[in-house]
Amino acid sequence: MPPLLPPRKSCYTSLIMNKVPFFLLLVLWLPFSLRAQYTLSGTVLDEVSNAPLSRATVVLQGTRTGVLTGQDGSFVLSGLPAGKGMVLIRYNGYEPDSFVFDMGGGRTLLKTFFLRPTTYSLGEVEIAGRLEGEYKALNDQRLANNIKNVISAAQMIKFPDLNAAESISRIPGVTLQRDQGEGRYVQLRGTPPELSNFSINGEQIPSPEGGVRYVALDVVPVDQLSSIEIYKALTPDLDGDAIGGAINLITKMAKDTVPEIHAALATGYNHLSEKLQYNGQFAFGQRYKKFGFYVNASLLRDQRYSHNMEFDFNESRFGGDTTFRIHYDDIQLRHYDITRQRIGLSGTWDFKPSDRHGFVLNMLYNQYSDDEIRRRVRYNIGSGFLTSETSAREAQIERDVRDRLKIQTVSSINFSGKHVWDGWKLDYMGSFSLANEKVPDRMDINFVNDLVNIGIDLTEPTYPRITFPRARDSATVFKYTDYKFDEMLLQNTLTTDENLTARWNLERTYAAGVHRGSIKIGAKVRMKEKQRDNQGRVYHKYYQVFAVNSPFDSIRQIYNSVGPELTLATLAGGFDDLNMLDRGFALGATPDPGQSLDFVDYYFQHFKLEESDTKEESHAEDFTAFEDIYAAYGMATHYWGKWMALAGLRYELTRIDYLGYDVQFKAFSDAFERIDTLRSGRDYAFLLPQFHLKYSPDNRTNFRAAATWTYSRPNFEDILPYRQSELDSRQITLGNPDLDFARSINLDLLVETYRNRGGLLSGGVFFKQIDNFVYYFEQRIYVENISRPGWYFVTTAQNGLRASVQGAEFSLNQQFYRLPGFWQYFGVYANYTFTHSRATIRARDGQPETISLPGQAPHAANLALFFDSPRWYLKLSANYNASFLDQLGIKKTWDIYYAQNLHLDFNLIYKVNTHLELYLNTVNLTNTPLRYYIGEETRIKQHEFYSWWARGGVRLHFRP
């Protein structure tokens, strides 16, 4: 890689040089102006498990003066009278408690409260343990000042989901993009994943992928998590770069002095590959006086296949016709052999010298490896002479293999502290997080059979079959000595993304009669450094022998050897699949990865390096990016009667410095000329008001309204000054350093009512107006300064003019416990989201054009029917999303859509006793494929099938 950016100025110097909004200076003195008051501080715990109960209510009887407990169950209640009084403690799913106090002896009292779970017993087994986690999650959601969803660990295991992305897809307002059958990218409220942010334990995590900011949440296994928070309306103390919303993953921590142990062991089966998977998990937590620790380790290894058929299209004229007609340009059959492994390690250590002070150290390490062998046969129809829409002369057939191992890691270490005293609360955190992606020793090797006449049978249009008009063409398809060596790529890639973060928050509570609330201020700085470094070598020529007196005589003198003839027959392994897509498609032979690597190692001197392509593969996608983000905010929360109002303002400044490279070639030649360094840097500042209003007519019902202002930073591949080329497919992607940040105004209304036994009924509407949203614009351009000049489809990120997103969400979760006998165990879990969008772009035909916002699915739904008895838990669950626009083409008929899909899963849990349970999960029972189409649903661009897989095992629980 060329030299990196020069050293930067200290972040502290940068912060001082920037102006701080005047409103922050004003609020700094406000908390100090409020006098000390009589206070009650303490902790609220579960009586059975001693687990902390977060967001329990502690209220002074006869008034609206009260507080909510924190994540560790602690609270500080100020504004108490100087004499006697009573406080009431309530938590959904638990029996209430009360405490009579007398403040005559001092200004502060300390007290720990133990609440008893509201349980019901049937036979030998109580179901309270199963519902305990759900009660906590629902209570946190009910008492939150903003609109959010909370998923507990107990809820996660009630679905057959392996990773965090799949768990999040079960809530309203979420659509999911999948990879090789597994959930990967989360989309919130009709927006693409780049418009949301992702955190672990309250701090944003970097992305291991080179081109994007958002995190593929398949890297995080669900058994590492205590809960997941999905914020749909932000408050000023949250990061403001989240137009879609924010997702926070929370790891587990110790609860009690009695040891807590969880263990699981499982195996599974993939129907398509007929191979097994393995899963194991172990967790141990315990408190010892003022110290606590919790460690958690998990391993999942999965082997699977997938079958894929992909197509490219073009427009041409035939037989003197002046009308352009769409036709197949490329038809590919692909077979994927995939081994995936997830390793999750987390640890939490905490020290609480008193109820008023605490320190927590969180450490997390997740490694996700994807070992993939892609075998492909490609009928390159466009490389020949087209004679009609369904035939071509002298076209190419290519057979290749790609063998690559991708290893992604996400790790973080957070140290935080919290202190409370006499109506004050101070918390702070320092965090270092690192994400990287390594692709070591990737190999692509390709063989070509030229001058083949090809036809297409469109009897089944979405599954076209290749035909051969001539007998000799039919014979050569599987005659592997006719396939000559064409190209080989050997590459190593390393992407790193580091975040160094520090933040603090100071809060002052107040109370006066029926009025109470708090004023809160805080600041944050995050320094990011991201790099991608490719090291590639490209070979187009193989010389079996160097003849004397030839131009290669000097090489002959150094490497005095004769190699074998290099055709596909030389390296073809024994692998074949005669029933691809379950429709009788025959893949045929492809290069064997092991044999190919051995051949390259032994006869390496016979390959000739292609300088221009090597330079492009090694430098064109390299970049270095520095970003410093500074934030400060002030907010006030006020409670009176049954109302809550929250208002505040957040200021965020992003200072960026990006470096990329442009590989230049000589005019009208593929000879390498030079590498130009491309650099860009700018500052972006945002003032983000946030307003929330909540009305609670009773303890179970909330009416919520919110108006928030947010923004999002573009992906790195969108804004960096670089070029990415796929020369074989004639595709080029260019960065656009002139992109603006997208910004949004968000309006939300929601009503929710919480019912017995973990029930919930809610409905709401939302609206977003997004300016400068980013979309991808494709043009067909003649490109000269690359190794293979010609016409290319060039994709560039552009700013749209304006977009609006509006929608409605509905959610129902209810067990029919009022029904008699056996029927009381049945229940339903359902949610539905309708979303509509209109986006205006600078048109492809010269006039402004209206489209739907890329990434916005009009319909998304979950429906699950469950049976929840003391011993048995069974659930049949369906997850659905409608088609949505994924990427714009050169015109509307070339737009690419992500097709609708319906996934059907089933899981079963049998509780043997209080410590042991057996479970069985089956996934993708309907063999739902991944599909993309172009323009209309019958013009398939890609469909990929995975079949179903199942997993069963045993879980052990020893709770205090």
mmCIF file of N, CA and C in Angstrom, residues 676-744:
data_model
loop_
_atom_site.group_PDB
_atom_site.id
_atom_site.type_symbol
_atom_site.label_atom_id
_atom_site.label_comp_id
_atom_site.label_asym_id
_atom_site.label_seq_id
_atom_site.Cartn_x
_atom_site.Cartn_y
_atom_site.Cartn_z
ATOM 1 N N ASP A 676 -2.205 7.417 -8.664
ATOM 2 C CA ASP A 676 -2.468 8.746 -8.133
ATOM 3 C C ASP A 676 -3.094 8.622 -6.748
ATOM 4 N N THR A 677 -2.647 9.467 -5.832
ATOM 5 C CA THR A 677 -3.220 9.526 -4.491
ATOM 6 C C THR A 677 -4.384 10.509 -4.484
ATOM 7 N N LEU A 678 -5.525 10.052 -4.047
ATOM 8 C CA LEU A 678 -6.730 10.881 -3.985
ATOM 9 C C LEU A 678 -7.065 11.133 -2.531
ATOM 10 N N ARG A 679 -7.316 12.397 -2.202
ATOM 11 C CA ARG A 679 -7.528 12.756 -0.806
ATOM 12 C C ARG A 679 -8.725 13.685 -0.676
ATOM 13 N N SER A 680 -9.480 13.533 0.384
ATOM 14 C CA SER A 680 -10.594 14.432 0.656
ATOM 15 C C SER A 680 -10.739 14.581 2.160
ATOM 16 N N GLY A 681 -11.280 15.697 2.577
ATOM 17 C CA GLY A 681 -11.498 15.946 3.990
ATOM 18 C C GLY A 681 -12.466 17.089 4.175
ATOM 19 N N ARG A 682 -13.404 16.920 5.099
ATOM 20 C CA ARG A 682 -14.392 17.954 5.365
ATOM 21 C C ARG A 682 -14.879 17.847 6.798
ATOM 22 N N ASP A 683 -15.572 18.884 7.248
ATOM 23 C CA ASP A 683 -16.232 18.883 8.538
ATOM 24 C C ASP A 683 -17.746 18.959 8.324
ATOM 25 N N TYR A 684 -18.485 18.207 9.138
ATOM 26 C CA TYR A 684 -19.947 18.247 9.104
ATOM 27 C C TYR A 684 -20.438 18.468 10.534
ATOM 28 N N ALA A 685 -21.308 19.440 10.723
ATOM 29 C CA ALA A 685 -21.853 19.728 12.051
ATOM 30 C C ALA A 685 -23.377 19.679 11.995
ATOM 31 N N PHE A 686 -23.983 19.161 13.065
ATOM 32 C CA PHE A 686 -25.435 19.020 13.129
ATOM 33 C C PHE A 686 -25.930 19.430 14.514
ATOM 34 N N LEU A 687 -27.001 20.194 14.550
ATOM 35 C CA LEU A 687 -27.767 20.460 15.759
ATOM 36 C C LEU A 687 -29.053 19.653 15.685
ATOM 37 N N LEU A 688 -29.287 18.813 16.678
ATOM 38 C CA LEU A 688 -30.358 17.827 16.608
ATOM 39 C C LEU A 688 -31.311 17.990 17.784
ATOM 40 N N PRO A 689 -32.434 18.695 17.610
ATOM 41 C CA PRO A 689 -33.440 18.765 18.676
ATOM 42 C C PRO A 689 -34.169 17.422 18.821
ATOM 43 N N GLN A 690 -34.588 17.114 20.035
ATOM 44 C CA GLN A 690 -35.331 15.885 20.307
ATOM 45 C C GLN A 690 -36.446 16.199 21.302
ATOM 46 N N PHE A 691 -37.660 15.753 20.988
ATOM 47 C CA PHE A 691 -38.810 15.992 21.863
ATOM 48 C C PHE A 691 -39.604 14.696 22.017
ATOM 49 N N HIS A 692 -39.995 14.396 23.271
ATOM 50 C CA HIS A 692 -40.797 13.204 23.552
ATOM 51 C C HIS A 692 -41.897 13.574 24.551
ATOM 52 N N LEU A 693 -43.060 12.973 24.356
ATOM 53 C CA LEU A 693 -44.194 13.180 25.245
ATOM 54 C C LEU A 693 -44.850 11.827 25.502
ATOM 55 N N LYS A 694 -45.132 11.552 26.774
ATOM 56 C CA LYS A 694 -45.776 10.284 27.138
ATOM 57 C C LYS A 694 -46.914 10.557 28.114
ATOM 58 N N TYR A 695 -48.047 9.931 27.855
ATOM 59 C CA TYR A 695 -49.195 10.009 28.749
ATOM 60 C C TYR A 695 -49.560 8.592 29.170
ATOM 61 N N SER A 696 -49.626 8.359 30.493
ATOM 62 C CA SER A 696 -49.910 7.025 31.035
ATOM 63 C C SER A 696 -51.155 7.093 31.901
ATOM 64 N N PRO A 697 -52.330 6.823 31.338
ATOM 65 C CA PRO A 697 -53.568 6.900 32.126
ATOM 66 C C PRO A 697 -53.620 5.874 33.248
ATOM 67 N N ASP A 698 -52.892 4.761 33.081
ATOM 68 C CA ASP A 698 -52.800 3.768 34.141
ATOM 69 C C ASP A 698 -51.443 3.101 34.043
ATOM 70 N N ASN A 699 -51.224 2.117 34.909
ATOM 71 C CA ASN A 699 -49.912 1.477 34.995
ATOM 72 C C ASN A 699 -49.608 0.563 33.815
ATOM 73 N N ARG A 700 -50.596 0.320 32.944
ATOM 74 C CA ARG A 700 -50.401 -0.629 31.848
ATOM 75 C C ARG A 700 -50.395 0.026 30.471
ATOM 76 N N THR A 701 -50.787 1.278 30.377
ATOM 77 C CA THR A 701 -51.038 1.890 29.075
ATOM 78 C C THR A 701 -50.181 3.142 28.900
ATOM 79 N N ASN A 702 -49.648 3.298 27.687
ATOM 80 C CA ASN A 702 -48.871 4.492 27.330
ATOM 81 C C ASN A 702 -49.360 5.044 25.991
ATOM 82 N N PHE A 703 -49.489 6.350 25.933
ATOM 83 C CA PHE A 703 -49.625 7.065 24.668
ATOM 84 C C PHE A 703 -48.332 7.851 24.470
ATOM 85 N N ARG A 704 -47.681 7.666 23.331
ATOM 86 C CA ARG A 704 -46.369 8.277 23.110
ATOM 87 C C ARG A 704 -46.378 9.119 21.838
ATOM 88 N N ALA A 705 -45.621 10.208 21.883
ATOM 89 C CA ALA A 705 -45.387 11.028 20.698
ATOM 90 C C ALA A 705 -43.945 11.499 20.728
ATOM 91 N N ALA A 706 -43.335 11.609 19.553
ATOM 92 C CA ALA A 706 -41.938 12.027 19.478
ATOM 93 C C ALA A 706 -41.697 12.791 18.189
ATOM 94 N N ALA A 707 -40.849 13.814 18.282
ATOM 95 C CA ALA A 707 -40.330 14.529 17.118
ATOM 96 C C ALA A 707 -38.824 14.615 17.295
ATOM 97 N N THR A 708 -38.081 14.011 16.388
ATOM 98 C CA THR A 708 -36.628 13.937 16.528
ATOM 99 C C THR A 708 -35.956 14.297 15.216
ATOM 100 N N TRP A 709 -34.737 14.808 15.335
ATOM 101 C CA TRP A 709 -33.914 15.154 14.180
ATOM 102 C C TRP A 709 -32.661 14.279 14.223
ATOM 103 N N THR A 710 -32.350 13.610 13.111
ATOM 104 C CA THR A 710 -31.216 12.691 13.049
ATOM 105 C C THR A 710 -30.492 12.850 11.714
ATOM 106 N N TYR A 711 -29.380 12.167 11.597
ATOM 107 C CA TYR A 711 -28.621 12.162 10.342
ATOM 108 C C TYR A 711 -27.897 10.830 10.221
ATOM 109 N N SER A 712 -27.253 10.596 9.088
ATOM 110 C CA SER A 712 -26.454 9.383 8.888
ATOM 111 C C SER A 712 -25.249 9.708 8.017
ATOM 112 N N ARG A 713 -24.139 9.041 8.312
ATOM 113 C CA ARG A 713 -22.927 9.199 7.518
ATOM 114 C C ARG A 713 -22.947 8.189 6.368
ATOM 115 N N PRO A 714 -22.470 8.578 5.196
ATOM 116 C CA PRO A 714 -22.436 7.629 4.075
ATOM 117 C C PRO A 714 -21.463 6.487 4.340
ATOM 118 N N ASN A 715 -21.664 5.378 3.639
ATOM 119 C CA ASN A 715 -20.727 4.271 3.690
ATOM 120 C C ASN A 715 -19.362 4.709 3.164
ATOM 121 N N PHE A 716 -18.329 4.023 3.597
ATOM 122 C CA PHE A 716 -16.982 4.364 3.144
ATOM 123 C C PHE A 716 -16.838 4.194 1.637
ATOM 124 N N GLU A 717 -17.376 3.111 1.093
ATOM 125 C CA GLU A 717 -17.240 2.883 -0.340
ATOM 126 C C GLU A 717 -17.998 3.922 -1.149
ATOM 127 N N ASP A 718 -18.931 4.630 -0.522
ATOM 128 C CA ASP A 718 -19.690 5.662 -1.219
ATOM 129 C C ASP A 718 -18.939 6.989 -1.277
ATOM 130 N N ILE A 719 -18.250 7.330 -0.206
ATOM 131 C CA ILE A 719 -17.684 8.664 -0.081
ATOM 132 C C ILE A 719 -16.168 8.703 -0.301
ATOM 133 N N LEU A 720 -15.517 7.562 -0.272
ATOM 134 C CA LEU A 720 -14.068 7.536 -0.459
ATOM 135 C C LEU A 720 -13.695 7.809 -1.915
ATOM 136 N N PRO A 721 -12.552 8.453 -2.151
ATOM 137 C CA PRO A 721 -12.088 8.670 -3.529
ATOM 138 C C PRO A 721 -11.350 7.429 -4.052
ATOM 139 N N TYR A 722 -12.095 6.440 -4.512
ATOM 140 C CA TYR A 722 -11.453 5.225 -5.015
ATOM 141 C C TYR A 722 -12.304 4.611 -6.125
ATOM 142 N N ARG A 723 -11.728 3.597 -6.788
ATOM 143 C CA ARG A 723 -12.438 2.903 -7.862
ATOM 144 C C ARG A 723 -12.282 1.402 -7.668
ATOM 145 N N GLN A 724 -13.383 0.686 -7.789
ATOM 146 C CA GLN A 724 -13.403 -0.776 -7.701
ATOM 147 C C GLN A 724 -13.875 -1.324 -9.039
ATOM 148 N N SER A 725 -13.081 -2.216 -9.645
ATOM 149 C CA SER A 725 -13.374 -2.705 -10.992
ATOM 150 C C SER A 725 -13.590 -4.208 -10.985
ATOM 151 N N GLU A 726 -14.642 -4.642 -11.674
ATOM 152 C CA GLU A 726 -14.882 -6.053 -11.970
ATOM 153 C C GLU A 726 -14.839 -6.166 -13.490
ATOM 154 N N LEU A 727 -13.633 -6.376 -14.020
ATOM 155 C CA LEU A 727 -13.436 -6.237 -15.456
ATOM 156 C C LEU A 727 -14.162 -7.326 -16.242
ATOM 157 N N ASP A 728 -14.228 -8.538 -15.698
ATOM 158 C CA ASP A 728 -14.879 -9.622 -16.430
ATOM 159 C C ASP A 728 -16.361 -9.352 -16.626
ATOM 160 N N SER A 729 -17.002 -8.778 -15.608
ATOM 161 C CA SER A 729 -18.430 -8.492 -15.715
ATOM 162 C C SER A 729 -18.699 -7.062 -16.170
ATOM 163 N N ARG A 730 -17.638 -6.344 -16.545
ATOM 164 C CA ARG A 730 -17.756 -4.977 -17.081
ATOM 165 C C ARG A 730 -18.452 -4.059 -16.087
ATOM 166 N N GLN A 731 -18.085 -4.171 -14.811
ATOM 167 C CA GLN A 731 -18.684 -3.360 -13.765
ATOM 168 C C GLN A 731 -17.599 -2.530 -13.074
ATOM 169 N N ILE A 732 -17.871 -1.243 -12.835
ATOM 170 C CA ILE A 732 -16.967 -0.354 -12.109
ATOM 171 C C ILE A 732 -17.796 0.410 -11.069
ATOM 172 N N THR A 733 -17.262 0.513 -9.848
ATOM 173 C CA THR A 733 -17.888 1.309 -8.797
ATOM 174 C C THR A 733 -16.937 2.429 -8.413
ATOM 175 N N LEU A 734 -17.428 3.660 -8.411
ATOM 176 C CA LEU A 734 -16.622 4.836 -8.091
ATOM 177 C C LEU A 734 -17.104 5.462 -6.792
ATOM 178 N N GLY A 735 -16.159 5.896 -5.953
ATOM 179 C CA GLY A 735 -16.503 6.673 -4.784
ATOM 180 C C GLY A 735 -16.839 8.106 -5.165
ATOM 181 N N ASN A 736 -17.579 8.776 -4.281
ATOM 182 C CA ASN A 736 -18.001 10.156 -4.553
ATOM 183 C C ASN A 736 -17.702 11.014 -3.327
ATOM 184 N N PRO A 737 -16.515 11.650 -3.282
ATOM 185 C CA PRO A 737 -16.151 12.455 -2.106
ATOM 186 C C PRO A 737 -17.052 13.665 -1.884
ATOM 187 N N ASP A 738 -17.869 14.025 -2.867
ATOM 188 C CA ASP A 738 -18.736 15.192 -2.731
ATOM 189 C C ASP A 738 -20.090 14.864 -2.117
ATOM 190 N N LEU A 739 -20.293 13.626 -1.690
ATOM 191 C CA LEU A 739 -21.565 13.264 -1.072
ATOM 192 C C LEU A 739 -21.826 14.076 0.195
ATOM 193 N N ASP A 740 -23.069 14.468 0.396
ATOM 194 C CA ASP A 740 -23.486 15.084 1.649
ATOM 195 C C ASP A 740 -24.047 14.015 2.580
ATOM 196 N N PHE A 741 -24.067 14.330 3.875
ATOM 197 C CA PHE A 741 -24.663 13.431 4.853
ATOM 198 C C PHE A 741 -26.187 13.530 4.759
ATOM 199 N N ALA A 742 -26.850 12.397 4.832
ATOM 200 C CA ALA A 742 -28.316 12.401 4.865
ATOM 201 C C ALA A 742 -28.802 12.910 6.219
ATOM 202 N N ARG A 743 -29.919 13.618 6.221
ATOM 203 C CA ARG A 743 -30.508 14.113 7.461
ATOM 204 C C ARG A 743 -32.017 13.897 7.415
ATOM 205 N N SER A 744 -32.624 13.836 8.589
ATOM 206 C CA SER A 744 -34.025 13.430 8.633
ATOM 207 C C SER A 744 -34.767 14.106 9.773
#
